[in-house]
Coordinates of C-alpha atoms in Angstrom, one line a residue:
X49 CA 0.1 0.0 0.0
X50 CA 1.5 3.4 -0.9
X51 CA 1.6 6.2 1.5
X52 CA -0.8 8.2 -0.6
X53 CA -3.3 5.3 -0.2
X54 CA -2.7 5.0 3.7
X55 CA -3.2 8.9 3.9
X56 CA -6.6 8.6 2.1
X57 CA -7.9 5.8 4.6
X58 CA -6.3 7.5 7.4
X59 CA -8.3 10.7 6.5
X60 CA -11.5 8.7 6.3
X61 CA -10.8 7.3 9.8
X62 CA -10.3 10.7 11.1
X63 CA -13.8 11.7 10.0
X64 CA -15.5 8.6 11.5
X65 CA -13.6 9.2 14.8
X66 CA -14.5 12.7 15.1
X67 CA -18.1 11.8 14.8
X68 CA -17.8 8.9 17.2
X69 CA -16.4 11.2 19.8
X70 CA -19.4 13.1 20.0
X71 CA -21.3 10.2 21.5
X72 CA -19.7 9.2 24.8
X73 CA -20.7 5.7 24.9
X74 CA -18.8 5.1 21.6
X75 CA -15.7 6.8 22.5
X76 CA -14.0 3.5 23.8
X77 CA -15.1 1.9 20.4
X78 CA -13.5 4.8 18.7
X79 CA -10.1 4.2 20.4
X80 CA -10.1 0.6 19.7
X81 CA -10.8 1.4 16.0
X82 CA -7.9 4.0 15.8
X83 CA -5.4 1.8 17.5
X84 CA -6.3 -1.2 15.3
X85 CA -5.7 0.8 12.0
X86 CA -2.6 2.2 13.6
X87 CA -1.0 -1.3 14.0
X88 CA -2.3 -2.9 11.1
X89 CA -1.9 -0.2 8.3
X90 CA 0.4 2.4 9.6
X91 CA 2.8 0.3 11.4
X92 CA 3.2 -2.8 9.3
X93 CA 6.0 -4.4 11.2
X94 CA 8.3 -3.4 14.5
X95 CA 7.7 -0.8 17.0
X96 CA 8.9 2.3 15.1
X97 CA 6.9 4.4 12.8
X98 CA 8.3 4.5 9.2
X99 CA 9.5 8.0 7.9
X100 CA 6.6 10.4 7.0
X101 CA 5.9 10.6 3.2
X102 CA 8.2 12.7 1.0
X103 CA 6.2 15.4 -0.8
X104 CA 9.0 16.8 -3.0
X105 CA 10.9 19.8 -1.7
X106 CA 10.6 20.4 1.9
X107 CA 8.5 23.5 2.6
X108 CA 10.4 26.4 3.6
X109 CA 8.1 27.2 6.5
X110 CA 5.2 25.4 8.1
X111 CA 2.0 25.1 5.9
X112 CA -1.0 27.2 7.1
X113 CA -3.7 25.5 9.1
X114 CA -6.5 24.3 7.0
X115 CA -9.1 24.6 9.8
X116 CA -11.3 21.8 11.3
X117 CA -10.2 19.5 14.1
X118 CA -6.5 19.2 14.6
X119 CA -5.1 15.6 14.1
X120 CA -1.6 14.5 13.7
X121 CA -0.3 12.7 10.8
X122 CA -1.1 9.3 12.4
X123 CA -4.8 9.8 12.3
X124 CA -5.4 10.7 16.1
X125 CA -5.8 13.8 18.0
X126 CA -3.0 13.0 20.6
X127 CA -5.5 13.8 23.5
X128 CA -5.6 17.3 22.5
X129 CA -8.7 19.2 22.7
X130 CA -10.2 20.0 19.1
X131 CA -9.0 23.2 17.7
X132 CA -11.7 25.1 16.0
X133 CA -11.3 26.4 12.3
X134 CA -9.7 30.0 12.4
X135 CA -11.8 32.9 11.9
X136 CA -12.5 33.8 8.1
X137 CA -9.9 36.3 6.7
X138 CA -10.7 40.0 6.9
X139 CA -11.7 42.1 3.8
X140 CA -8.0 43.4 4.0
X141 CA -6.4 40.0 4.1
X142 CA -8.6 38.6 1.4
X143 CA -7.5 42.0 -0.7
X144 CA -3.9 41.2 0.0
X145 CA -4.1 37.7 -0.7
X146 CA -5.4 38.4 -4.1
X147 CA -2.5 40.9 -4.6
X148 CA 0.0 38.4 -3.7
X149 CA -1.4 36.0 -6.2
X150 CA -1.3 38.6 -8.8
X151 CA 2.5 39.2 -8.1
X152 CA 2.9 35.5 -8.3
X153 CA 1.2 35.4 -11.6
X154 CA 3.4 38.0 -13.0
X155 CA 6.4 36.1 -11.8
X156 CA 5.1 33.0 -13.6
X157 CA 4.6 35.0 -16.8
X158 CA 8.1 36.4 -16.7
X159 CA 9.7 33.1 -15.8
X160 CA 7.8 30.8 -18.2
X161 CA 8.7 33.2 -21.1
X162 CA 12.4 32.7 -19.9
X163 CA 12.0 28.9 -19.9
X164 CA 10.4 29.1 -23.5
X165 CA 12.6 31.2 -25.2
X166 CA 16.1 31.5 -23.2
X167 CA 16.7 28.6 -21.1
X168 CA 19.5 27.3 -20.2
X169 CA 21.2 30.7 -21.0
X170 CA 21.4 33.4 -18.5
X171 CA 18.7 36.0 -19.1
X172 CA 15.9 36.5 -21.6
X173 CA 16.0 39.1 -24.4
X174 CA 12.2 39.5 -24.5
X175 CA 12.2 41.8 -27.6
X176 CA 14.5 39.5 -29.6
X177 CA 12.7 36.3 -28.0
X178 CA 16.0 34.8 -27.5
X179 CA 18.6 34.3 -24.4
X180 CA 22.0 35.8 -23.7
X181 CA 24.9 34.5 -21.5
X182 CA 26.2 37.4 -19.4
X183 CA 26.6 35.5 -16.1
X184 CA 29.0 32.6 -16.7
X185 CA 26.4 30.9 -19.0
X186 CA 25.2 28.7 -16.1
X187 CA 21.4 29.7 -16.3
X188 CA 21.5 32.7 -13.8
X189 CA 17.8 33.3 -14.2
X190 CA 17.2 29.8 -12.9
X191 CA 19.5 29.9 -9.8
X192 CA 18.5 33.4 -8.9
X193 CA 14.7 32.4 -9.0
X194 CA 14.7 29.1 -6.9
X195 CA 13.9 30.8 -3.8
X196 CA 11.2 32.9 -5.2
X197 CA 9.5 29.7 -6.5
X198 CA 9.7 28.2 -3.1
X199 CA 8.3 31.0 -1.4
X200 CA 5.5 31.5 -3.8
X201 CA 4.8 27.5 -4.0
X202 CA 5.7 27.3 -7.6
X203 CA 6.5 23.3 -7.3
X204 CA 6.6 22.4 -11.1
X205 CA 9.1 25.1 -11.7
X206 CA 11.2 24.1 -8.8
X207 CA 11.5 20.5 -10.0
X208 CA 12.7 21.7 -13.3
X209 CA 15.3 24.1 -11.7
X210 CA 16.5 21.3 -9.4
X211 CA 17.1 19.2 -12.4
X212 CA 18.9 21.9 -14.2
X213 CA 21.4 22.6 -11.2
X214 CA 22.2 19.0 -11.0
X215 CA 23.5 19.1 -14.5
X216 CA 25.4 22.4 -14.5
X217 CA 29.1 22.2 -14.9
X218 CA 30.5 24.9 -12.8
X219 CA 34.1 24.4 -14.4
X220 CA 32.8 25.6 -17.8
X221 CA 31.7 29.0 -18.7
X222 CA 30.2 30.6 -21.7
X223 CA 33.2 31.6 -24.0
X224 CA 35.6 30.2 -21.5
X225 CA 35.6 33.5 -19.7
X226 CA 36.7 33.7 -15.9
X227 CA 34.0 34.0 -13.3
X228 CA 33.5 37.6 -11.9
X229 CA 33.8 37.4 -8.0
X230 CA 31.3 39.6 -7.0
X231 CA 28.3 38.7 -9.3
X232 CA 28.9 35.0 -9.0
X233 CA 28.9 35.2 -5.3
X234 CA 25.8 37.2 -4.8
X235 CA 23.7 35.3 -7.5
X236 CA 24.9 31.9 -7.8
X237 CA 26.5 31.1 -4.5
X238 CA 23.8 33.0 -2.7
X239 CA 21.1 31.2 -4.6
X240 CA 22.5 27.7 -4.0
X241 CA 22.8 28.5 -0.3
X242 CA 19.2 29.8 0.1
X243 CA 17.8 27.1 -1.9
X244 CA 19.5 24.6 0.4
X245 CA 18.2 26.5 3.4
X246 CA 14.8 26.5 2.2
X247 CA 14.8 22.7 1.3
X248 CA 17.9 20.8 2.6
X249 CA 18.2 19.3 -0.9
X250 CA 21.7 18.2 -0.7
X251 CA 22.6 19.1 -4.5
X252 CA 22.5 22.6 -3.4
X253 CA 25.0 22.5 -0.8
X254 CA 27.1 20.4 -3.0
X255 CA 27.3 23.1 -5.7
X256 CA 27.8 25.7 -3.3
X257 CA 30.8 24.1 -1.8
X258 CA 32.1 23.5 -5.4
X259 CA 31.7 26.9 -6.4
X260 CA 33.0 28.2 -3.1
X261 CA 36.3 26.1 -3.8
X262 CA 36.6 27.7 -7.3
X263 CA 36.0 31.4 -5.9
X264 CA 38.9 30.7 -3.0
X265 CA 41.8 31.5 -5.3
X266 CA 40.5 35.0 -5.8
X267 CA 42.1 35.9 -2.4
X268 CA 45.6 35.0 -3.4
X269 CA 46.7 38.4 -3.9
X270 CA 49.5 40.3 -2.1
X271 CA 46.8 42.1 0.0
X272 CA 44.4 39.3 0.5
X273 CA 41.7 41.5 -1.2
X274 CA 39.7 39.6 -3.7
X275 CA 40.5 40.0 -7.4
X276 CA 37.7 40.8 -10.0
X277 CA 37.6 37.2 -11.5
X278 CA 39.1 33.9 -11.6
X279 CA 39.3 31.0 -13.8
X280 CA 37.2 28.1 -12.4
X281 CA 39.4 25.5 -14.0
X282 CA 42.9 26.8 -13.4
X283 CA 42.5 29.3 -10.4
X284 CA 44.3 31.8 -12.6
X285 CA 43.4 35.4 -11.5
X286 CA 41.8 37.9 -13.9
X287 CA 42.1 41.5 -12.5
X288 CA 39.8 44.3 -13.8
X289 CA 41.5 46.4 -16.4
X290 CA 42.7 49.5 -14.7
X291 CA 43.4 47.3 -11.6
X292 CA 41.1 49.4 -9.4
X293 CA 39.2 47.4 -6.5
X294 CA 35.8 48.7 -5.6
X295 CA 34.6 48.8 -1.9
X296 CA 31.6 46.7 -2.8
X297 CA 33.8 43.9 -4.1
X298 CA 35.7 43.7 -0.6
X299 CA 32.5 43.9 1.5
X300 CA 29.9 41.7 -0.6
X301 CA 30.5 38.1 0.1
X302 CA 30.7 37.7 3.7
X303 CA 27.3 36.5 4.4
X304 CA 27.6 33.7 1.7
X305 CA 31.1 32.6 2.8
X306 CA 30.2 32.6 6.6
X307 CA 27.2 30.5 5.9
X308 CA 29.1 28.4 3.7
X309 CA 31.7 27.8 6.5
X310 CA 29.0 27.1 9.0
X311 CA 27.4 24.3 6.8
X312 CA 30.7 22.5 5.5
X313 CA 33.0 23.1 8.4
X314 CA 35.7 24.7 6.0
X315 CA 37.3 27.2 8.1
X316 CA 38.8 28.9 5.0
X317 CA 35.5 30.4 4.0
X318 CA 35.2 32.1 7.4
X319 CA 38.9 33.2 7.6
X320 CA 38.5 35.2 4.3
X321 CA 35.3 36.7 5.4
X322 CA 36.8 37.7 8.8
X323 CA 40.0 38.8 7.1
X324 CA 38.0 41.5 5.1
X325 CA 36.1 42.6 7.9
X326 CA 39.2 43.2 9.9
X327 CA 40.5 45.1 7.1
X328 CA 37.5 47.3 7.1
X329 CA 37.6 47.8 10.7
X330 CA 41.2 48.9 10.6
X331 CA 40.7 51.5 7.7
X332 CA 37.4 52.9 8.7
X333 CA 37.8 56.8 8.6
X334 CA 37.7 58.0 12.2
X335 CA 35.8 61.2 11.1
X336 CA 33.3 60.3 8.5
X337 CA 32.9 56.5 9.5
X338 CA 33.1 55.6 5.8
X339 CA 35.5 54.4 3.2
X340 CA 36.3 55.5 -0.3
X341 CA 34.1 54.1 -3.2
X342 CA 37.5 52.9 -4.7
X343 CA 39.8 51.1 -2.4
X344 CA 42.4 53.0 -0.7
X345 CA 41.1 56.5 -1.3
X346 CA 39.3 58.7 1.1
X347 CA 37.9 61.8 -1.0
X348 CA 35.2 60.2 -2.9
X349 CA 32.3 59.2 -0.5
X350 CA 29.1 57.6 -1.9
X351 CA 26.7 54.6 -1.0
X352 CA 25.8 53.9 -4.6
X353 CA 26.5 51.3 -7.0
X354 CA 30.4 50.9 -6.5
X355 CA 29.9 50.8 -2.6
X356 CA 26.5 49.9 -1.8
X357 CA 26.3 46.2 -0.5
X358 CA 29.5 46.6 1.5
X359 CA 27.7 49.0 3.9
X360 CA 24.6 46.8 3.7
X361 CA 26.4 43.5 4.7
X362 CA 27.9 45.1 8.0
X363 CA 24.6 45.3 9.7
X364 CA 23.2 41.9 8.0
X365 CA 26.2 40.0 8.9
X366 CA 25.9 41.3 12.7
X367 CA 22.4 39.9 12.6
X368 CA 23.3 36.8 10.7
X369 CA 25.8 35.8 13.5
X370 CA 23.1 36.3 16.2
X371 CA 24.4 39.6 17.5
X372 CA 27.8 38.0 18.8
X373 CA 30.2 40.1 16.9
X374 CA 30.3 43.7 18.6
X375 CA 32.7 45.1 16.0
X376 CA 30.2 44.6 13.3
X377 CA 27.8 46.5 15.4
X378 CA 30.0 49.4 16.3
X379 CA 31.2 49.6 12.5
X380 CA 27.6 50.1 11.4
X381 CA 26.7 52.7 14.0
X382 CA 29.8 54.6 12.9
X383 CA 28.8 54.0 9.3
X384 CA 25.3 55.5 9.6
X385 CA 26.3 58.2 11.8
X386 CA 28.6 59.2 9.2
X387 CA 26.0 59.0 6.3
X388 CA 23.6 61.2 8.3
X389 CA 26.4 63.9 9.1
X390 CA 28.0 63.7 5.5
X391 CA 25.9 62.5 2.9
X392 CA 22.2 63.2 3.6
X393 CA 20.7 66.5 2.1
X394 CA 17.5 68.3 1.6
X395 CA 16.2 70.0 -1.5
X396 CA 15.8 73.7 -1.2
X397 CA 12.1 74.2 -1.8
X398 CA 10.3 71.1 -1.2
X399 CA 12.8 69.7 1.6
X400 CA 13.0 66.3 0.0
X401 CA 15.6 64.1 1.9
X402 CA 18.1 62.4 -0.3
X403 CA 21.3 60.7 -0.2
X404 CA 24.2 61.7 -2.5
X405 CA 27.9 61.6 -3.5
X406 CA 30.3 63.8 -1.8
X407 CA 33.8 64.4 -3.3
X408 CA 36.4 66.6 -1.4
X409 CA 33.5 67.8 0.9
X410 CA 31.2 68.9 -2.1
X411 CA 28.0 67.2 -2.7
X412 CA 27.1 66.1 -6.3
X413 CA 23.2 66.4 -5.8
X414 CA 22.9 63.0 -7.7
X415 CA 20.7 60.3 -6.2
X416 CA 21.1 56.9 -7.7
X417 CA 18.5 54.3 -7.7
X418 CA 21.1 52.0 -6.5
X419 CA 21.7 54.1 -3.3
X420 CA 17.8 53.4 -2.5
X421 CA 19.0 50.1 -0.6
X422 CA 19.9 52.6 2.3
X423 CA 16.5 53.4 3.9
X424 CA 15.9 49.7 4.3
X425 CA 19.5 49.1 5.8
X426 CA 18.9 51.9 8.1
X427 CA 15.5 50.8 9.2
X428 CA 16.9 47.3 9.9
X429 CA 19.4 48.7 12.0
X430 CA 17.1 51.0 13.8
X431 CA 14.8 48.1 14.7
X432 CA 17.3 45.3 15.7
X433 CA 20.1 47.5 17.3
X434 CA 17.7 48.6 19.9
X435 CA 19.1 47.8 23.4
X436 CA 22.6 47.2 22.2
X437 CA 25.4 49.0 23.8
X438 CA 26.3 52.2 22.0
X439 CA 23.0 52.7 20.4
X440 CA 20.9 55.2 22.2
X441 CA 17.2 56.2 22.1
X442 CA 17.9 59.3 20.2
X443 CA 19.9 57.2 17.4
X444 CA 17.0 55.1 17.0
X445 CA 14.7 58.1 16.4
X446 CA 17.1 59.8 14.3
X447 CA 17.7 56.7 12.3
X448 CA 14.0 56.0 11.6
X449 CA 13.5 59.6 10.6
X450 CA 16.4 59.3 8.1
X451 CA 15.1 55.9 6.7
X452 CA 11.5 57.4 6.4
X453 CA 12.5 60.6 4.7
X454 CA 14.8 58.5 2.3
X455 CA 12.0 56.0 1.8
X456 CA 9.8 58.9 0.6
X457 CA 12.2 60.3 -1.9
X458 CA 13.5 57.2 -3.6
X459 CA 12.4 57.3 -7.1
X460 CA 12.1 55.1 -10.1
X461 CA 14.6 56.5 -12.6
X462 CA 18.1 55.4 -12.3
X463 CA 19.7 58.7 -11.6
X464 CA 18.2 62.0 -10.6
X465 CA 19.8 65.5 -10.0
X466 CA 18.6 67.7 -7.0
X467 CA 18.9 71.4 -7.2
X468 CA 21.7 72.9 -5.0
X469 CA 21.0 75.7 -2.4
X470 CA 21.5 79.1 -3.9
X471 CA 24.3 80.4 -1.6
X472 CA 26.2 77.2 -0.4
X473 CA 25.5 73.6 -1.6
X474 CA 26.4 72.4 2.0
X475 CA 23.5 74.6 3.4
X476 CA 21.4 71.5 2.4
X477 CA 22.9 69.2 5.0
X478 CA 20.1 67.5 6.5
X479 CA 21.7 67.5 10.2
X480 CA 22.1 71.2 10.0
X481 CA 18.3 71.5 9.7
X482 CA 17.5 68.9 12.1
X483 CA 19.6 71.0 14.7
X484 CA 17.7 73.9 13.7
X485 CA 14.4 72.3 14.1
X486 CA 15.3 71.0 17.5
X487 CA 16.2 74.6 18.7
X488 CA 12.8 75.8 17.4
X489 CA 11.0 73.0 18.8
X490 CA 12.3 73.8 22.2
X491 CA 10.8 77.0 21.7
X492 CA 7.5 75.7 20.8
X493 CA 7.7 74.8 17.2
X494 CA 4.7 73.1 15.9
X495 CA 6.2 70.4 13.4
X496 CA 6.2 67.0 15.1
X497 CA 9.3 65.8 12.8
X498 CA 12.3 67.6 11.3
X499 CA 12.3 68.7 7.7
X500 CA 13.0 65.8 5.1
X501 CA 10.6 63.4 7.0
X502 CA 7.2 65.1 6.7
X503 CA 4.9 63.7 3.9
X504 CA 5.1 66.3 0.9
X505 CA 2.5 66.6 -1.8
X506 CA 3.2 64.9 -5.0
X507 CA 3.6 66.8 -8.2
X508 CA 2.9 65.2 -11.2
X509 CA 3.2 66.1 -15.1
X510 CA 5.9 68.8 -15.5
X511 CA 9.1 68.9 -13.5
X512 CA 8.7 72.4 -12.9
X513 CA 9.0 73.1 -9.1
X514 CA 10.0 69.4 -8.3
X515 CA 13.5 70.3 -7.0
X516 CA 15.1 67.6 -9.2
X517 CA 15.6 66.6 -12.7
X518 CA 16.1 63.3 -14.2
X519 CA 19.8 62.5 -15.0
X520 CA 19.5 59.0 -16.4
X521 CA 15.9 58.2 -17.7
X522 CA 15.8 54.5 -17.5
X523 CA 14.3 52.0 -15.3
X524 CA 16.0 48.5 -15.3
X525 CA 13.4 46.6 -13.2
X526 CA 15.7 47.3 -10.3
X527 CA 14.7 46.3 -6.6
X528 CA 16.5 48.6 -4.4
X529 CA 13.5 50.9 -3.6
X530 CA 10.9 48.0 -3.3
X531 CA 13.5 46.4 -0.9
X532 CA 13.5 49.4 1.2
X533 CA 9.8 50.0 1.3
X534 CA 9.2 46.3 2.3
X535 CA 11.6 46.6 5.0
X536 CA 10.1 49.9 6.3
X537 CA 6.8 48.1 6.3
X538 CA 8.1 45.1 8.4
X539 CA 10.1 47.3 10.8
X540 CA 7.5 50.0 11.4
X541 CA 4.3 48.1 10.8
X542 CA 3.0 51.3 8.8
X543 CA 0.8 50.1 6.0
X544 CA 1.6 53.1 3.9
X545 CA 5.0 51.4 2.8
X546 CA 3.3 48.4 1.6
X547 CA 0.6 50.3 -0.4
X548 CA 3.6 52.1 -2.1
X549 CA 4.9 48.8 -3.0
X550 CA 1.7 47.8 -4.6
X551 CA 1.7 51.0 -6.5
X552 CA 5.0 50.3 -8.0
X553 CA 4.0 46.8 -8.9
X554 CA 1.0 48.2 -10.8
X555 CA 3.1 50.7 -12.8
X556 CA 5.6 48.0 -13.7
X557 CA 2.9 45.7 -14.7
X558 CA 1.5 48.5 -16.9
X559 CA 4.7 49.8 -18.6
X560 CA 7.2 47.0 -18.4
X561 CA 5.2 43.9 -19.3
X562 CA 6.1 42.4 -22.7
X563 CA 2.9 41.4 -24.8
X564 CA 4.4 38.2 -26.0
X565 CA 6.1 37.2 -22.6
X566 CA 8.6 38.4 -20.1
X567 CA 9.1 41.9 -18.8
X568 CA 11.4 44.6 -20.3
X569 CA 13.6 47.3 -18.8
X570 CA 12.4 50.7 -20.0
X571 CA 13.8 54.1 -20.9
X572 CA 12.1 57.6 -21.1
X573 CA 10.4 57.2 -17.7
X574 CA 9.3 60.6 -17.6
X575 CA 6.8 60.1 -20.6
X576 CA 3.4 58.3 -20.4
X577 CA 4.5 55.6 -22.5
X578 CA 8.2 54.7 -22.1
X579 CA 10.4 53.0 -24.3
X580 CA 11.1 49.3 -23.9
X581 CA 14.7 47.9 -23.8
X582 CA 15.5 44.2 -24.9
X583 CA 16.5 42.9 -21.6
X584 CA 15.0 41.1 -18.5
X585 CA 17.8 41.0 -15.6
X586 CA 17.7 38.1 -13.5
X587 CA 17.1 40.5 -10.4
X588 CA 13.6 41.2 -11.5
X589 CA 12.9 37.5 -10.6
X590 CA 15.1 37.1 -7.9
X591 CA 14.6 40.5 -6.0
X592 CA 12.0 42.9 -7.3
X593 CA 9.0 40.4 -7.6
X594 CA 10.0 38.5 -4.4
X595 CA 10.0 41.8 -2.3
X596 CA 6.7 42.6 -3.9
X597 CA 5.2 39.3 -2.9
X598 CA 6.5 39.3 0.5
X599 CA 5.1 42.7 1.1
X600 CA 1.8 41.5 -0.3
X601 CA 1.5 38.2 1.3
X602 CA -0.8 38.2 4.3
X603 CA 1.4 35.5 5.8
X604 CA 3.5 37.7 7.9
X605 CA 6.1 35.1 9.1
X606 CA 6.9 33.9 5.7
X607 CA 10.4 35.3 6.1
X608 CA 11.0 36.5 9.6
X609 CA 13.3 39.2 9.7
X610 CA 14.5 38.2 13.3
X611 CA 15.5 34.6 11.7
X612 CA 16.6 35.5 8.3
X613 CA 18.9 37.9 6.5
X614 CA 18.5 38.8 2.7
X615 CA 21.8 38.7 0.7
X616 CA 22.1 41.7 -1.8
X617 CA 20.4 39.5 -4.4
X618 CA 17.4 39.0 -2.0
X619 CA 18.4 35.2 -1.3
X620 CA 17.3 34.6 2.3
X621 CA 19.8 33.0 4.6
X622 CA 19.1 31.8 8.1
X623 CA 20.7 33.3 11.2
X624 CA 23.6 31.3 12.3
X625 CA 23.7 29.6 15.8
X626 CA 27.6 29.4 16.1
X627 CA 28.6 26.2 17.7
X628 CA 31.2 26.1 20.7
X629 CA 34.1 24.8 18.4
X630 CA 33.3 27.6 15.9
X631 CA 33.3 30.2 18.5
X632 CA 36.6 29.2 19.7
X633 CA 38.1 28.8 16.3
X634 CA 36.9 32.1 14.7
X635 CA 37.2 34.1 18.0
X636 CA 33.6 34.9 18.0
X637 CA 32.4 36.5 21.2
X638 CA 35.9 37.1 22.4

């Protein structure tokens, strides 16, 4: 008899027993029938229960209760009182359930187009109806999407993805090119690790360890700083042309390597991670709390595309390790305080809060979409550093103000330019206006929050009076703003951030959806009908749609922020509970 047949008979028996239990005289009979079935069908021999049935991938999180009486898998209530069916969902829950399903439908629309026209190449070109290999040729859209499939319950797509991963040869690349350390780590290594965390499917950990071994030679440099790329077969190093190392490359592998060290027991992974964190700790600027965007420079400060994830990984590594590494906490506190004092500005008319690049003390006025991860990272710190040494209540309030103000300003275009203050550009430093507001509040000022935080009135149509102009008018299906809005919703509980995620989803569905399958990046975002580009980056599947789904889903504990951290490609990794030998070996908590 198959497990499915036994489950069917077991379910029939449950209904019979439920009815019998309502009649006191027949309770004994119900118990005898239950035990008879248990020993003759469920326990065919011996005194041990057989393993439970295997339903494909392990569910990433416990399934929702389906109501009715609560029985265990053996067909008996275990002596518990019956649990009544939960109350029906509210109208709001029904609305957001529908919205989550709409996001899932668009993921499937995009992913099925990739499968039909681009698989097993890396990404879909929706206009050309073909594929392109731009990230090693291992099918990055598959690996990047696996945890999205699991969270959305896309079982058939997941099974096909597992089959693909099992067949990928990580020693061969498209056109025999070396593998870029940064992109390979966040997309492939992060994707394998997250898939393993959610399923415990061995092939994912096996592939992650194989890839980790291929990446380790990247650290064989005079400084120990990872090189731009490495040959997966020979380990030969391939520096970037110009030989500059970016801050993001130094600080955006630690989450993945620490997780791999914990699961494999290979100390080399943790050692490389710790080596770079120690380097960042030694070189953190004592005045600004920041680092130059190009390594070993100090005059070009930014949190955009060349630096972004290095700052993000400091707070996430502190949380990943169970808050056991105070140096990471202190480093991040110094980072955010430095950003607040040096990089946050408000516009002269509407007082829009934004983060910009500063070179030799002069702000550029540029806001990148890639910088829009920042409000989410600050909100994460404000929430989970609460009560930590060195983090005051005043800091928490200031950080949440910064996160909310930036969250309201972060825009869709890849780059915008804000107007400078007329007399002196540094007159727009946000911290100056906060201090002035505090003085006025002490004298009975009426505003409850400082400039840059209060909700402003949106201006549509012409850019006249908006305080900014578009510098780069493309939108490449990027996730950074959506990620921050999702984290603001989760850390504050304010539904306004969830609503804004939905507005962005509707805009993307309207303007970026390809009629014949997939989604396009677009350019000309200031127009009612932007032009569509011929690309669908894998981060749209891995990040943008995932954060939209998580924001919409009424399952509030689908990914708990006190149990998981997202890498910079939105791959969720579980918090690490370091073992005693690991703490001793790696000096954790010392």
